[in-house]
CSV table of C-alpha atoms in Angstrom, one decimal:
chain,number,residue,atom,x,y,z
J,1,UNK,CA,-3.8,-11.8,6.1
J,2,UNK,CA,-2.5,-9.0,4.4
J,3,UNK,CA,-3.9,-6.0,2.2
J,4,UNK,CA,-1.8,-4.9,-1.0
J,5,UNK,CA,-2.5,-2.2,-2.8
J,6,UNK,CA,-0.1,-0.6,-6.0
J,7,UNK,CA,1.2,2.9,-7.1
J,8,UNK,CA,2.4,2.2,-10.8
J,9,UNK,CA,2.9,4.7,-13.4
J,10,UNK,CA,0.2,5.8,-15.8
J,11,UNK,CA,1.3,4.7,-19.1
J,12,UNK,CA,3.2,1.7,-18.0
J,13,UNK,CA,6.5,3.7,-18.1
J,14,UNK,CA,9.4,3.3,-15.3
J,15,UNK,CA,10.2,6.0,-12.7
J,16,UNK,CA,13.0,7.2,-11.3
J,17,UNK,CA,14.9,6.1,-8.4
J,18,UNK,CA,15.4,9.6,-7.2
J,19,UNK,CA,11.6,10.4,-7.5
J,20,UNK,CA,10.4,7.1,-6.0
J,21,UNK,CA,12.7,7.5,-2.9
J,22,UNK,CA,12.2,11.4,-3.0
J,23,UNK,CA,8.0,10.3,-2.3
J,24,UNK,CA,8.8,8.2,0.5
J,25,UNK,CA,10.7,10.1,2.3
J,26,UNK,CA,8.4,13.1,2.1
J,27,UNK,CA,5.8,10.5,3.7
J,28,UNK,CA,8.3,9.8,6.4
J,29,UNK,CA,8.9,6.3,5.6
J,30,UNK,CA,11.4,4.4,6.9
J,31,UNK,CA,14.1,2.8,4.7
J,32,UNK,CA,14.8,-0.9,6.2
J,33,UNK,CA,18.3,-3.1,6.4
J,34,UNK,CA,15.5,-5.3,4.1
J,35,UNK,CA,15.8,-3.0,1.7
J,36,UNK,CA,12.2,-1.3,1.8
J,37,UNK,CA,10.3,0.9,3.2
J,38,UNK,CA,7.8,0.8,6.2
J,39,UNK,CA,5.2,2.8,8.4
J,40,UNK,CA,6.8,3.0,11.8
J,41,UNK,CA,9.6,0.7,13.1
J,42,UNK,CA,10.5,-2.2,15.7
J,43,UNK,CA,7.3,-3.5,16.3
J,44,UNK,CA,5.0,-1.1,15.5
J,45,UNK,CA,5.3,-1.3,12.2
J,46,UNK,CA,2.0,-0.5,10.4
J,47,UNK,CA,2.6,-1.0,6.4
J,48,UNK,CA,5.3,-1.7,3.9
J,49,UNK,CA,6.9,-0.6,1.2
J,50,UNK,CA,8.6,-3.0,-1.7
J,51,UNK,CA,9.1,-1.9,-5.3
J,52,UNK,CA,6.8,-3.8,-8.2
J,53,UNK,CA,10.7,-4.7,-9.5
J,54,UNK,CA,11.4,-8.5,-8.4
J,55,UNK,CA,13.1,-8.7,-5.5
J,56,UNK,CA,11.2,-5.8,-4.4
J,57,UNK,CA,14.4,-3.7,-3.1
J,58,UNK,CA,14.3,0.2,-2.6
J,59,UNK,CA,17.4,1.0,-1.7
J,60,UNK,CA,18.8,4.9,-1.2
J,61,UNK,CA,21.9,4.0,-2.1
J,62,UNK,CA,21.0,2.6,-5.6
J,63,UNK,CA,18.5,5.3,-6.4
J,64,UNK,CA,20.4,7.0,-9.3
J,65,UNK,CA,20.7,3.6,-10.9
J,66,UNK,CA,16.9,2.5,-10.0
J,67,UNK,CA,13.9,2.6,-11.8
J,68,UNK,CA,10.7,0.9,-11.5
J,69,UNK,CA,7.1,0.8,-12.6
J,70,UNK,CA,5.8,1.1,-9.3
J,71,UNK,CA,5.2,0.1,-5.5
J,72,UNK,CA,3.8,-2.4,-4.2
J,73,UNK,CA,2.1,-1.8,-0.5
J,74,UNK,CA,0.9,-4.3,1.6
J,75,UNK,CA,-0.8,-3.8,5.2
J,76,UNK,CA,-0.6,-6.8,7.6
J,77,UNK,CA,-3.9,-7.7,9.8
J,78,UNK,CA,-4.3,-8.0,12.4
J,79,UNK,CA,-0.4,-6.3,13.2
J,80,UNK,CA,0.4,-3.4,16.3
J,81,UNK,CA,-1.8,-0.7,14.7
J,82,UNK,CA,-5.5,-0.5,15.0
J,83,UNK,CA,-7.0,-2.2,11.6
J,84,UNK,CA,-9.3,0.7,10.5
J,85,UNK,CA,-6.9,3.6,11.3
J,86,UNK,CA,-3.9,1.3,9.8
J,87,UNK,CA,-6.1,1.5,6.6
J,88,UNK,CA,-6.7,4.9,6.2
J,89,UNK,CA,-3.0,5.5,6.8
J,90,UNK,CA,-2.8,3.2,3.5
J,91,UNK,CA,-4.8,5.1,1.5
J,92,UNK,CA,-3.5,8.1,2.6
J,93,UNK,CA,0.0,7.2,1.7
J,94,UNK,CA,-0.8,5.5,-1.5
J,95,UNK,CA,-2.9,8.7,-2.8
J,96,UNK,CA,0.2,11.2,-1.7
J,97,UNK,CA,2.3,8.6,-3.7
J,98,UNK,CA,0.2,8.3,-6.8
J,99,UNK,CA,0.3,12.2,-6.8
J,100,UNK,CA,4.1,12.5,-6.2
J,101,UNK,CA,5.2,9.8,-8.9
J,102,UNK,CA,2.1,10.5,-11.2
J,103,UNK,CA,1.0,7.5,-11.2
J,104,UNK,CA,-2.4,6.2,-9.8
J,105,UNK,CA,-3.6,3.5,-7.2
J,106,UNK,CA,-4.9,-0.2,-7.8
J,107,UNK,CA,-6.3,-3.0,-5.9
J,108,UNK,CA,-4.1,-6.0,-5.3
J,109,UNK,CA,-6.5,-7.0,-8.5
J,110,UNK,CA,-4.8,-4.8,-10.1
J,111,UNK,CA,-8.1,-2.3,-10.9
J,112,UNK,CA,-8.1,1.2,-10.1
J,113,UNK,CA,-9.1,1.8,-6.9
J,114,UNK,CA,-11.9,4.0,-7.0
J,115,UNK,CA,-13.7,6.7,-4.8
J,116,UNK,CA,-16.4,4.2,-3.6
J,117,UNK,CA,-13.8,1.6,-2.8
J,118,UNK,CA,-12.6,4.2,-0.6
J,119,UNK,CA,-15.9,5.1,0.8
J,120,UNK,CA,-16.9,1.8,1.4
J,121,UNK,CA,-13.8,0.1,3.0
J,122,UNK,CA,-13.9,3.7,5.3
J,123,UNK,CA,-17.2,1.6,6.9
J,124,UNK,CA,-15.7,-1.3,6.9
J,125,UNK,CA,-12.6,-3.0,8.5
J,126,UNK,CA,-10.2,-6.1,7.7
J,127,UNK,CA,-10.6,-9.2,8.8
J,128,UNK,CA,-9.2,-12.9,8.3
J,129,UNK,CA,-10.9,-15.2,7.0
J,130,UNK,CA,-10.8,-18.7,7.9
J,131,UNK,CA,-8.8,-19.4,4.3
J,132,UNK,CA,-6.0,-16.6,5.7
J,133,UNK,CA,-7.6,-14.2,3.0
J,134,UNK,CA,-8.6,-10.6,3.8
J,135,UNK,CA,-12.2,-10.2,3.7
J,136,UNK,CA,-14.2,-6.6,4.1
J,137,UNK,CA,-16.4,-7.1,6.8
J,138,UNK,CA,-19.1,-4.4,7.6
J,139,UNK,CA,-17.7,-3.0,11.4
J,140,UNK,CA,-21.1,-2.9,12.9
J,141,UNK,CA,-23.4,-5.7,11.1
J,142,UNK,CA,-21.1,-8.8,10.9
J,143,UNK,CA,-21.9,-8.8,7.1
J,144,UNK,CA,-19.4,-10.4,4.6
J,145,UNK,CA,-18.7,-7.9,1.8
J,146,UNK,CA,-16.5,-7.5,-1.3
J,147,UNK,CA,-12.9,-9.2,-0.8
J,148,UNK,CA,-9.8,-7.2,-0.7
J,149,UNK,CA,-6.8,-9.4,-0.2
């Protein structure tokens, strides 16, 4: 299954290539041959990186001549990392994003994802579902919860 979350401007506007590349690499992202970014490489990737622009490309060497609304992130689970701690890294990196490119973060609802989603999903942990969809699952108690993929 896999876990998106977006970074996209306020007030709908586009940012700059420069600016949007300029935040990744100050998270010490990884640009791809694919043309996007990632957590880690090889096979121990933990997340990726795409651009909300169809086909998705971030590429350096376009940035002057790139803008886009937004990022899209997406998180793969199960994948090399550990689920919860992949997570965090998530948020983490979406938040230093959405403070970089002011901009804010959304579910893959697109909804803003609040401070008690955060909370919450900090108890909880990823899992698939039978359907291939991510479902929240409470760590300790089994318990289906709120769906985030």
């Amino acid at each position: 299954c896999v876990v998106v979350l977006f970074v996209a401007e306020r007030e709908g506007q586009s940012l700059p290539g420069t600016r949007i590349h300029a935040a990744l690499r100050a998270q010490k992202l990884v640009p791809t041959p694919e043309k996007i970014y990632q957590r880690g490489s090889g096979d121990d990737v933990s997340f990726s990186i795409a651009s909300l622009v169809k086909p998705g490309a971030l590429d350096p060497a376009d940035a002057g001549r790139f803008a886009s609304p937004g990022l899209t992130l997406y998180l793969t689970v199960p994948g090399p990392q550990d689920p919860v701690a992949a997570l965090e890294d998530l948020f983490i990196t979406s938040d230093r994003l959405a403070g970089a490119l002011d901009a804010d973060v959304f579910d893959q609802a697109r909804q803003p994802l609040t401070a008690a989603d955060r909370r919450r999903a900090r108890l909880l942990r990823a899992r698939p579902a039978a359907d291939g969809r991510c479902r929240i699952r409470r760590a300790a108690e089994g318990i289906a919860g709120a769906r985030i993929g």
